[in-house]
Coordinates of N, CA and C in Angstrom, one line a residue:
M1 N 98.9 108.0 89.4 CA 99.9 107.0 89.8 C 101.2 107.7 90.1
T2 N 101.9 107.3 91.2 CA 103.2 107.9 91.5 C 104.2 106.9 91.8
L3 N 105.5 107.3 91.7 CA 106.6 106.5 91.9 C 107.4 107.1 93.1
E4 N 107.4 106.5 94.2 CA 108.2 107.0 95.3 C 109.6 106.6 95.2
I5 N 110.5 107.4 95.6 CA 111.9 107.2 95.3 C 112.7 107.4 96.6
E6 N 113.5 106.5 97.0 CA 114.5 106.6 98.1 C 115.9 106.5 97.6
Q7 N 116.6 107.6 97.7 CA 117.9 107.7 97.2 C 118.9 107.7 98.4
F8 N 120.0 107.0 98.3 CA 120.9 106.9 99.4 C 122.3 106.6 98.8
M9 N 123.3 106.9 99.7 CA 124.7 106.7 99.3 C 125.2 105.3 99.5
C10 N 126.1 104.9 98.5 CA 126.8 103.6 98.6 C 128.3 103.9 98.3
R11 N 129.1 103.0 98.8 CA 130.5 103.1 98.5 C 131.0 104.5 98.9
S12 N 131.9 105.1 98.1 CA 132.3 106.5 98.5 C 131.5 107.6 97.8
D13 N 131.0 107.3 96.6 CA 130.2 108.4 95.9 C 129.1 107.8 95.0
N14 N 128.8 106.5 95.1 CA 127.7 106.0 94.3 C 126.3 106.3 95.0
F15 N 125.3 106.5 94.1 CA 124.0 106.5 94.6 C 123.3 105.2 94.4
G16 N 122.6 104.8 95.5 CA 121.7 103.7 95.3 C 120.3 104.2 95.3
V17 N 119.3 103.5 94.6 CA 118.0 104.0 94.5 C 117.0 102.9 94.6
L18 N 116.0 103.1 95.5 CA 114.8 102.2 95.6 C 113.6 103.0 95.0
A19 N 112.9 102.4 94.1 CA 111.7 103.0 93.5 C 110.5 102.1 93.8
R20 N 109.4 102.7 94.2 CA 108.2 102.0 94.6 C 106.9 102.6 94.0
D21 N 106.2 101.7 93.3 CA 104.9 102.1 92.7 C 103.9 102.1 93.9
T22 N 103.3 103.3 94.2 CA 102.5 103.5 95.3 C 101.2 102.7 95.2
E23 N 100.7 102.5 94.0 CA 99.4 101.8 93.9 C 99.5 100.3 94.2
S24 N 100.5 99.7 93.7 CA 100.7 98.2 93.8 C 101.6 97.9 95.0
G25 N 102.4 98.8 95.4 CA 103.4 98.5 96.5 C 104.6 97.8 96.0
I26 N 104.7 97.5 94.7 CA 105.9 96.8 94.1 C 107.0 97.8 94.0
A27 N 108.2 97.2 94.4 CA 109.4 98.1 94.4 C 110.5 97.5 93.5
A28 N 111.4 98.4 93.1 CA 112.6 98.0 92.3 C 113.8 98.7 92.8
L29 N 115.0 98.1 92.6 CA 116.2 98.7 92.9 C 116.8 99.2 91.5
I30 N 117.5 100.3 91.5 CA 118.2 100.7 90.3 C 119.7 100.5 90.6
D31 N 120.3 99.5 90.0 CA 121.7 99.2 90.2 C 121.9 98.7 91.6
A32 N 123.1 98.0 91.8 CA 123.4 97.4 93.1 C 124.8 97.6 93.5
P33 N 125.2 98.9 93.9 CA 126.5 99.2 94.2 C 127.2 98.5 95.4
E34 N 126.3 98.3 96.5 CA 126.9 97.8 97.7 C 125.8 97.2 98.6
E35 N 125.9 96.1 99.1 CA 124.8 95.4 99.8 C 124.4 96.1 101.0
R36 N 125.3 96.4 101.9 CA 124.9 96.9 103.3 C 124.0 98.1 103.2
P37 N 124.4 99.2 102.5 CA 123.5 100.4 102.5 C 122.1 100.1 101.8
I38 N 122.1 99.2 100.8 CA 120.9 98.8 100.2 C 120.0 98.1 101.2
L39 N 120.5 97.2 102.0 CA 119.7 96.5 103.0 C 119.2 97.5 104.0
E40 N 120.0 98.4 104.4 CA 119.6 99.5 105.3 C 118.4 100.3 104.8
A41 N 118.5 100.6 103.5 CA 117.4 101.4 102.8 C 116.1 100.6 102.8
I42 N 116.3 99.3 102.5 CA 115.1 98.4 102.5 C 114.5 98.3 103.8
E43 N 115.3 98.2 104.9 CA 114.8 98.1 106.2 C 114.1 99.4 106.6
R44 N 114.7 100.5 106.2 CA 114.2 101.9 106.6 C 112.9 102.1 106.0
T45 N 112.7 101.8 104.7 CA 111.5 102.1 104.0 C 110.4 101.0 104.1
G46 N 110.9 99.8 104.3 CA 110.0 98.6 104.3 C 109.6 98.2 102.8
W47 N 110.3 98.7 101.9 CA 110.1 98.4 100.5 C 110.9 97.2 100.0
K48 N 110.4 96.0 100.0 CA 111.1 94.8 99.6 C 111.1 94.8 98.0
P49 N 112.2 94.8 97.4 CA 112.3 94.9 95.9 C 112.0 93.5 95.3
S50 N 111.3 93.5 94.2 CA 111.1 92.3 93.4 C 111.9 92.4 92.1
L51 N 112.4 93.6 91.8 CA 113.2 93.8 90.5 C 114.5 94.5 90.8
L52 N 115.5 94.2 90.0 CA 116.8 95.0 90.1 C 117.1 95.4 88.6
L53 N 117.0 96.7 88.4 CA 117.2 97.2 87.0 C 118.7 97.7 86.9
I54 N 119.5 97.0 86.1 CA 120.9 97.3 86.0 C 121.1 98.2 84.7
T55 N 121.9 99.2 84.9 CA 122.2 100.1 83.8 C 123.4 99.7 82.9
H56 N 124.5 99.2 83.6 CA 125.7 98.7 82.9 C 126.5 97.8 83.8
H57 N 127.6 97.3 83.3 CA 128.2 96.1 83.9 C 129.3 96.5 84.9
H58 N 129.7 97.8 85.1 CA 130.8 98.1 86.0 C 130.5 97.6 87.4
A59 N 131.6 97.2 88.0 CA 131.5 96.5 89.3 C 130.8 97.3 90.4
D60 N 131.0 98.7 90.3 CA 130.3 99.5 91.3 C 128.8 99.7 91.0
H61 N 128.3 99.0 90.1 CA 126.8 99.0 89.8 C 126.2 97.6 89.9
V62 N 127.1 96.6 90.0 CA 126.5 95.2 90.0 C 127.1 94.4 91.2
E63 N 127.9 95.0 92.0 CA 128.6 94.2 93.1 C 127.6 93.4 93.9
A64 N 126.5 93.9 94.3 CA 125.6 93.2 95.2 C 124.5 92.4 94.5
N65 N 124.6 92.2 93.2 CA 123.5 91.5 92.4 C 123.2 90.2 93.0
L66 N 124.2 89.3 93.1 CA 124.0 87.9 93.5 C 123.5 87.8 95.0
A67 N 124.1 88.6 95.8 CA 123.7 88.6 97.3 C 122.2 89.0 97.4
L68 N 121.8 90.1 96.7 CA 120.4 90.5 96.7 C 119.5 89.5 96.1
K69 N 119.9 88.9 95.0 CA 119.0 87.9 94.4 C 118.8 86.7 95.3
E70 N 119.8 86.3 96.0 CA 119.7 85.2 96.9 C 118.8 85.5 98.1
R71 N 118.9 86.8 98.6 CA 118.1 87.2 99.7 C 116.7 87.4 99.4
F72 N 116.4 88.1 98.3 CA 115.0 88.5 98.0 C 114.4 87.8 96.8
G73 N 115.1 87.0 96.1 CA 114.6 86.3 94.9 C 114.2 87.2 93.8
L74 N 114.8 88.4 93.8 CA 114.4 89.4 92.8 C 114.8 89.0 91.3
T75 N 114.2 89.6 90.4 CA 114.5 89.4 89.0 C 115.5 90.5 88.5
I76 N 116.6 90.1 87.9 CA 117.6 91.1 87.5 C 117.4 91.3 86.0
V77 N 117.2 92.6 85.7 CA 117.0 93.1 84.3 C 118.2 93.9 84.0
G78 N 118.7 93.7 82.7 CA 119.9 94.5 82.3 C 120.1 94.5 80.8
P79 N 121.0 95.3 80.3 CA 121.2 95.5 78.9 C 121.7 94.2 78.2
A80 N 121.0 93.9 77.1 CA 121.3 92.7 76.4 C 122.8 92.7 75.9
K81 N 123.2 93.9 75.5 CA 124.6 94.0 74.9 C 125.7 93.8 76.0
E82 N 125.3 93.7 77.2 CA 126.3 93.4 78.3 C 125.9 92.2 79.1
A83 N 125.0 91.4 78.6 CA 124.4 90.4 79.5 C 125.4 89.5 80.1
E84 N 126.5 89.1 79.3 CA 127.5 88.2 79.8 C 128.3 88.7 80.9
K85 N 128.2 90.0 81.1 CA 129.1 90.7 82.2 C 128.2 91.1 83.4
I86 N 126.9 90.8 83.4 CA 126.0 91.2 84.5 C 125.7 89.9 85.3
P87 N 126.2 89.8 86.6 CA 125.9 88.7 87.4 C 124.4 88.5 87.6
G88 N 123.9 87.2 87.4 CA 122.6 86.9 87.8 C 121.5 87.4 86.9
I89 N 121.8 87.9 85.7 CA 120.8 88.5 84.8 C 119.7 87.5 84.4
D90 N 118.5 87.9 84.5 CA 117.4 87.1 84.1 C 116.7 87.6 82.8
R91 N 116.6 88.9 82.6 CA 116.0 89.4 81.5 C 116.9 90.4 80.8
Q92 N 117.0 90.3 79.5 CA 117.9 91.2 78.7 C 117.0 92.2 77.9
V93 N 117.3 93.4 78.0 CA 116.5 94.5 77.4 C 117.3 95.3 76.4
R94 N 116.5 95.8 75.5 CA 117.1 96.6 74.4 C 116.3 97.9 74.2
E95 N 116.7 98.8 73.3 CA 116.1 100.0 73.0 C 114.6 99.8 72.8
G96 N 113.7 100.6 73.5 CA 112.3 100.5 73.3 C 111.6 99.5 74.1
D97 N 112.3 98.6 74.8 CA 111.6 97.6 75.6 C 111.0 98.3 76.8
V98 N 110.0 97.6 77.4 CA 109.3 98.2 78.5 C 109.5 97.3 79.7
V99 N 109.8 97.8 80.9 CA 109.9 97.1 82.1 C 108.9 97.7 83.1
R100 N 108.0 96.8 83.6 CA 107.0 97.2 84.5 C 107.4 97.0 86.0
V101 N 107.1 98.1 86.7 CA 107.3 98.1 88.2 C 105.9 98.4 88.7
G102 N 105.1 97.3 89.0 CA 103.7 97.5 89.3 C 103.0 98.1 88.2
R103 N 102.3 99.2 88.4 CA 101.6 99.9 87.4 C 102.5 100.9 86.6
Q104 N 103.7 101.1 87.1 CA 104.6 102.0 86.4 C 105.3 101.3 85.3
E105 N 105.5 102.0 84.2 CA 106.3 101.4 83.0 C 107.5 102.2 82.8
A106 N 108.6 101.5 82.6 CA 109.9 102.2 82.3 C 110.3 101.8 80.9
R107 N 110.5 102.8 80.0 CA 111.0 102.5 78.7 C 112.5 102.5 78.7
V108 N 113.1 101.5 78.1 CA 114.5 101.3 78.0 C 115.1 102.2 76.9
I109 N 116.1 103.0 77.2 CA 116.8 103.9 76.3 C 118.2 103.4 76.2
E110 N 118.7 102.9 75.1 CA 120.1 102.6 75.0 C 120.9 103.8 74.9
T111 N 121.9 103.9 75.9 CA 122.7 105.1 76.0 C 124.2 104.8 76.1
P112 N 124.7 104.1 75.1 CA 126.1 103.7 75.2 C 127.1 104.9 75.1
G113 N 128.3 104.6 75.6 CA 129.3 105.7 75.6 C 130.3 105.4 76.7
H114 N 129.7 105.5 78.0 CA 130.5 105.1 79.1 C 130.9 103.6 79.1
T115 N 129.9 102.8 78.7 CA 130.2 101.4 78.3 C 129.4 101.2 77.0
A116 N 129.8 100.1 76.4 CA 129.2 99.8 75.0 C 127.7 99.5 75.0
G117 N 127.2 99.0 76.2 CA 125.8 98.6 76.2 C 125.0 99.3 77.2
H118 N 125.5 100.4 77.8 CA 124.8 101.1 78.9 C 123.3 101.4 78.4
V119 N 122.4 101.3 79.4 CA 121.0 101.7 79.2 C 120.5 102.6 80.3
S120 N 119.5 103.4 80.0 CA 118.8 104.2 80.9 C 117.4 103.8 81.0
Y121 N 116.7 104.1 82.1 CA 115.3 103.7 82.3 C 114.5 104.9 82.5
Y122 N 113.5 105.1 81.7 CA 112.6 106.3 81.7 C 111.2 105.9 82.0
F123 N 110.7 106.4 83.2 CA 109.3 106.3 83.7 C 108.6 107.5 83.2
A124 N 107.9 107.4 82.1 CA 107.2 108.6 81.5 C 106.1 109.2 82.4
D125 N 105.3 108.3 83.0 CA 104.1 108.8 83.8 C 104.6 109.4 85.1
A126 N 105.7 108.9 85.6 CA 106.3 109.5 86.8 C 107.2 110.7 86.5
G127 N 107.6 110.8 85.3 CA 108.5 111.9 84.9 C 109.9 111.8 85.5
V128 N 110.4 110.5 85.5 CA 111.7 110.2 86.1 C 112.5 109.4 85.1
A129 N 113.8 109.7 85.0 CA 114.8 108.9 84.3 C 116.0 108.5 85.1
F130 N 116.4 107.3 85.0 CA 117.6 106.9 85.7 C 118.7 106.7 84.7
T131 N 119.7 107.6 84.7 CA 120.7 107.7 83.6 C 122.1 107.2 84.1
A132 N 122.2 106.8 85.3 CA 123.4 106.2 85.8 C 124.7 107.0 85.4
D133 N 125.5 106.4 84.6 CA 126.8 107.0 84.3 C 126.9 107.5 82.8
T134 N 125.7 107.7 82.2 CA 125.7 108.4 80.9 C 125.5 109.9 81.2
L135 N 124.5 110.4 81.8 CA 124.3 111.8 82.1 C 124.4 112.0 83.6
F136 N 125.3 112.8 84.0 CA 125.4 113.3 85.4 C 124.9 114.7 85.5
A137 N 124.7 115.1 86.7 CA 124.4 116.5 87.0 C 125.7 117.3 86.6
L138 N 125.5 118.2 85.6 CA 126.6 119.0 85.1 C 127.8 118.2 84.5
G139 N 127.5 117.0 84.1 CA 128.6 116.2 83.5 C 128.0 115.0 82.7
C140 N 129.0 114.2 82.2 CA 128.6 112.9 81.6 C 129.7 111.9 81.9
G141 N 129.5 110.7 81.7 CA 130.5 109.7 82.0 C 131.7 109.6 81.1
R142 N 132.8 109.1 81.7 CA 134.0 108.9 80.9 C 133.7 107.9 79.8
L143 N 134.4 108.0 78.7 CA 134.2 107.1 77.5 C 135.2 106.0 77.6
F144 N 134.8 104.9 78.3 CA 135.6 103.8 78.4 C 135.5 102.8 77.3
E145 N 134.3 102.7 76.7 CA 134.1 101.6 75.7 C 133.6 102.1 74.4
A146 N 133.5 103.4 74.1 CA 133.0 103.9 72.9 C 133.6 105.3 72.6
K147 N 133.5 105.7 71.3 CA 134.0 107.0 70.9 C 133.1 108.1 71.2
P148 N 133.6 109.4 71.2 CA 132.7 110.5 71.5 C 131.4 110.6 70.7
P149 N 131.4 110.3 69.4 CA 130.1 110.4 68.6 C 129.0 109.5 69.2
V150 N 129.4 108.4 69.8 CA 128.4 107.5 70.3 C 127.8 108.1 71.6
M151 N 128.6 108.6 72.5 CA 128.1 109.3 73.7 C 127.3 110.5 73.3
Y152 N 127.7 111.3 72.3 CA 127.0 112.4 71.9 C 125.6 112.0 71.5
E153 N 125.4 111.0 70.7 CA 124.1 110.5 70.3 C 123.2 110.1 71.5
S154 N 123.9 109.4 72.5 CA 123.1 109.0 73.7 C 122.6 110.2 74.4
L155 N 123.5 111.2 74.6 CA 123.1 112.4 75.3 C 122.0 113.2 74.6
R156 N 122.1 113.2 73.2 CA 121.1 113.9 72.4 C 119.8 113.2 72.6
K157 N 119.7 111.9 72.7 CA 118.4 111.2 72.9 C 117.8 111.7 74.3
L158 N 118.7 111.8 75.3 CA 118.2 112.2 76.6 C 117.7 113.6 76.6
T159 N 118.3 114.5 75.8 CA 117.8 115.9 75.8 C 116.4 116.0 75.2
E160 N 115.9 115.0 74.5 CA 114.6 115.0 73.9 C 113.5 114.6 74.9
L161 N 113.9 114.2 76.1 CA 112.9 114.0 77.2 C 112.3 115.3 77.6
P162 N 111.1 115.3 78.2 CA 110.5 116.5 78.6 C 111.4 117.3 79.6
L163 N 111.3 118.6 79.5 CA 112.2 119.4 80.3 C 112.1 119.2 81.8
E164 N 110.9 118.8 82.3 CA 110.6 118.6 83.7 C 111.1 117.3 84.2
T165 N 111.5 116.4 83.3 CA 111.9 115.0 83.7 C 113.0 115.1 84.8
R166 N 112.8 114.4 85.9 CA 113.8 114.4 87.0 C 114.8 113.3 86.6
I167 N 116.1 113.7 86.8 CA 117.2 112.8 86.5 C 117.9 112.3 87.7
Y168 N 118.0 111.0 87.9 CA 118.8 110.4 88.9 C 120.0 109.7 88.3
C169 N 121.2 110.1 88.7 CA 122.4 109.7 88.2 C 123.1 108.7 89.1
G170 N 124.2 108.1 88.6 CA 124.9 107.1 89.4 C 125.9 107.5 90.5
H171 N 126.3 108.8 90.4 CA 127.4 109.3 91.3 C 127.2 110.7 91.8
E172 N 127.7 111.0 92.9 CA 127.7 112.4 93.4 C 129.0 113.1 93.0
Y173 N 129.0 113.5 91.7 CA 130.2 114.2 91.1 C 129.9 115.7 90.9
T174 N 128.7 116.2 91.4 CA 128.3 117.5 90.9 C 129.2 118.6 91.2
E175 N 129.7 118.6 92.4 CA 130.6 119.8 92.8 C 131.8 119.9 91.9
S176 N 132.5 118.8 91.7 CA 133.7 118.8 90.8 C 133.2 119.1 89.3
N177 N 132.1 118.6 88.9 CA 131.6 118.9 87.6 C 131.3 120.4 87.4
A178 N 130.8 121.0 88.5 CA 130.6 122.5 88.4 C 131.8 123.3 88.2
R179 N 132.9 122.9 88.8 CA 134.2 123.6 88.6 C 134.6 123.5 87.2
F180 N 134.5 122.3 86.6 CA 134.9 122.2 85.2 C 133.9 123.0 84.3
A181 N 132.6 122.9 84.5 CA 131.7 123.6 83.7 C 132.0 125.1 83.6
L182 N 132.4 125.6 84.8 CA 132.7 127.1 84.8 C 133.9 127.4 84.0
S183 N 134.8 126.4 83.8 CA 136.0 126.7 83.0 C 135.8 126.8 81.5
V184 N 134.6 126.2 81.1 CA 134.3 126.4 79.6 C 133.1 127.3 79.4
D185 N 132.4 127.6 80.5 CA 131.2 128.4 80.3 C 131.1 129.4 81.5
P186 N 132.2 130.3 81.6 CA 132.3 131.1 82.8 C 131.4 132.2 83.0
T187 N 130.7 132.6 81.9 CA 129.8 133.8 82.0 C 128.3 133.4 82.1
N188 N 128.1 132.1 82.2 CA 126.7 131.6 82.3 C 126.1 131.9 83.7
S189 N 125.2 132.8 83.8 CA 124.7 133.2 85.1 C 123.9 132.1 85.8
A190 N 123.2 131.3 85.1 CA 122.5 130.2 85.6 C 123.4 129.2 86.2
L191 N 124.5 128.9 85.5 CA 125.5 128.0 86.0 C 126.2 128.5 87.3
K192 N 126.5 129.8 87.3 CA 127.2 130.3 88.5 C 126.3 130.2 89.7
E193 N 125.0 130.5 89.5 CA 124.1 130.4 90.6 C 123.9 129.0 91.1
R194 N 123.9 128.1 90.1 CA 123.7 126.7 90.5 C 125.0 126.2 91.2
A195 N 126.1 126.6 90.8 CA 127.4 126.2 91.5 C 127.4 126.6 92.9
R196 N 126.8 127.8 93.2 CA 126.8 128.3 94.6 C 125.8 127.4 95.4
K197 N 124.7 127.1 94.8 CA 123.7 126.2 95.5 C 124.3 124.8 95.8
I198 N 125.1 124.3 94.8 CA 125.7 123.0 95.0 C 126.7 123.0 96.1
E199 N 127.5 124.0 96.1 CA 128.5 124.1 97.2 C 127.9 124.2 98.5
A200 N 126.8 124.9 98.7 CA 126.0 125.0 99.9 C 125.5 123.6 100.3
L201 N 124.9 122.9 99.4 CA 124.4 121.6 99.6 C 125.4 120.6 100.1
R202 N 126.6 120.6 99.5 CA 127.6 119.7 99.8 C 128.2 120.1 101.2
R203 N 128.3 121.3 101.5 CA 128.8 121.7 102.9 C 127.9 121.1 103.9
E204 N 126.6 121.0 103.6 CA 125.6 120.5 104.6 C 125.5 119.0 104.5
G205 N 126.3 118.4 103.6 CA 126.2 116.9 103.5 C 125.0 116.4 102.7
K206 N 124.4 117.3 102.0 CA 123.1 116.9 101.3 C 123.4 116.5 99.8
P207 N 122.6 115.7 99.2 CA 122.8 115.3 97.8 C 122.4 116.4 96.9
T208 N 123.1 116.4 95.7 CA 122.7 117.4 94.7 C 121.7 116.9 93.7
L209 N 121.2 115.7 93.8 CA 120.3 115.1 92.9 C 118.9 114.9 93.6
P210 N 117.8 114.9 92.8 CA 117.8 114.8 91.4 C 118.0 116.2 90.7
T211 N 118.3 116.1 89.5 CA 118.3 117.3 88.6 C 117.2 117.2 87.6
T212 N 117.1 118.0 86.7 CA 116.1 117.9 85.6 C 116.7 118.1 84.2
I213 N 116.1 117.6 83.2 CA 116.6 117.9 81.9 C 116.7 119.4 81.6
G214 N 115.7 120.1 82.0 CA 115.7 121.6 81.8 C 116.9 122.2 82.4
E215 N 117.2 121.8 83.7 CA 118.3 122.4 84.4 C 119.6 122.0 83.7
E216 N 119.7 120.8 83.3 CA 121.0 120.4 82.6 C 121.1 121.1 81.3
L217 N 120.1 121.3 80.5 CA 120.2 122.0 79.2 C 120.6 123.5 79.5
A218 N 120.3 124.0 80.6 CA 120.7 125.4 80.9 C 122.1 125.6 81.4
T219 N 122.7 124.5 82.0 CA 123.9 124.6 82.7 C 125.0 123.6 82.4
N220 N 124.6 122.5 81.9 CA 125.6 121.3 81.7 C 126.3 121.5 80.4
P221 N 127.6 121.8 80.3 CA 128.3 122.1 79.1 C 128.3 120.9 78.1
F222 N 128.1 119.7 78.6 CA 128.1 118.5 77.8 C 126.8 118.4 77.0
L223 N 125.8 119.2 77.3 CA 124.6 119.2 76.5 C 124.4 120.6 75.8
R224 N 125.4 121.4 75.9 CA 125.3 122.8 75.4 C 126.3 123.0 74.2
W225 N 126.4 121.9 73.4 CA 127.3 122.0 72.3 C 127.0 123.0 71.2
H226 N 125.7 123.4 71.2 CA 125.2 124.4 70.3 C 125.5 125.9 70.7
D227 N 125.8 126.1 72.0 CA 125.9 127.4 72.6 C 127.0 128.2 71.9
P228 N 126.7 129.4 71.4 CA 127.7 130.2 70.7 C 128.8 130.7 71.6
V229 N 128.5 131.0 72.9 CA 129.6 131.4 73.8 C 130.6 130.3 74.1
I230 N 130.0 129.1 74.4 CA 130.9 127.9 74.6 C 131.8 127.7 73.4
R231 N 131.2 127.7 72.2 CA 131.9 127.5 71.0 C 133.0 128.5 70.8
R232 N 132.7 129.8 71.1 CA 133.7 130.8 71.0 C 134.9 130.6 72.0
N233 N 134.5 130.2 73.2 CA 135.5 129.9 74.2 C 136.4 128.8 73.8
L234 N 135.9 127.8 73.1 CA 136.7 126.7 72.6 C 137.4 126.9 71.3
G235 N 137.1 128.1 70.6 CA 137.6 128.3 69.3 C 137.0 127.4 68.3
M236 N 135.7 127.0 68.4 CA 135.1 126.0 67.5 C 133.8 126.5 67.0
E237 N 133.8 127.8 66.6 CA 132.5 128.4 66.1 C 131.9 127.6 64.9
N238 N 132.7 127.0 64.1 CA 132.1 126.4 62.9 C 132.2 124.8 63.0
A239 N 132.5 124.3 64.1 CA 132.5 122.8 64.3 C 131.1 122.2 64.4
S240 N 131.0 120.9 64.2 CA 129.7 120.3 64.4 C 129.5 120.1 65.8
D241 N 128.2 119.9 66.2 CA 127.8 119.7 67.6 C 128.6 118.5 68.2
A242 N 128.8 117.4 67.4 CA 129.5 116.3 68.0 C 131.0 116.6 68.2
E243 N 131.5 117.4 67.4 CA 132.9 117.8 67.5 C 133.1 118.7 68.8
V244 N 132.2 119.6 69.0 CA 132.2 120.4 70.2 C 132.1 119.5 71.4
F245 N 131.2 118.6 71.4 CA 131.1 117.7 72.6 C 132.4 116.9 72.8
A246 N 133.0 116.4 71.8 CA 134.2 115.6 71.9 C 135.3 116.5 72.5
E247 N 135.4 117.7 72.2 CA 136.4 118.6 72.7 C 136.2 118.9 74.2
I248 N 134.9 119.1 74.6 CA 134.6 119.3 76.0 C 134.9 118.0 76.8
R249 N 134.6 116.9 76.3 CA 134.9 115.6 77.0 C 136.4 115.5 77.1
K250 N 137.2 115.8 76.1 CA 138.6 115.7 76.1 C 139.2 116.6 77.2
R251 N 138.7 117.8 77.3 CA 139.2 118.7 78.3 C 138.8 118.3 79.7
K252 N 137.7 117.7 79.9 CA 137.3 117.2 81.2 C 138.2 116.1 81.6
D253 N 138.6 115.2 80.7 CA 139.5 114.1 81.0 C 140.8 114.5 81.7
V254 N 141.3 115.7 81.4 CA 142.5 116.2 81.9 C 142.4 117.4 82.9
F255 N 141.2 117.7 83.2 CA 140.9 118.8 84.1 C 141.4 118.6 85.5

């Protein structure tokens, strides 16, 4: 069984995603940032979605909910803890719930931090996770509705996914994230090489996603709270992992 994925740009830097179970032909959208590019992707692929999986309530992820529901009659799935803020929601999901897209099953992982009820969707058989604004390539989301320990726990959960898990995020922030990452982890050879590749991709107008859990563990400072070099650079050799994460997030906020 395979999950085909069509990733495309919306707004200025949002990613839209169509995912299709090849066996059944059933398709889903992950978030709804903007109607026009979503309709263009549906026309291009021929994948008519029957589900819309929402990760969190921010306008740049739910803007097209009602228009798409009216056009396609799709079912809108979203986090129970933000249900009142998600237009057109039909099904509320929580940690451990399963959403089926044809033969494919997505496990709901509650990943609060960026918002209080943010969720991610993990398709184990396909080896894919949609983490929206919790985990970015070389970054993590700003903490608008929760404290750093909450986001730390969310990220820690995601690091437990298999290393080969492909990660699709909500925004194309990777190039700027790389610049910050190098400021706290400047001697990381894997990070320096990745930054060069990212710069080349962006020069060509190509996306930097998907990434993988393994690649993020090797290069993303927001997941490398345990690393002795980063701790020494921060002057936090004896701090807890959560405290190191909080300091990195604080520095990124003013970078």
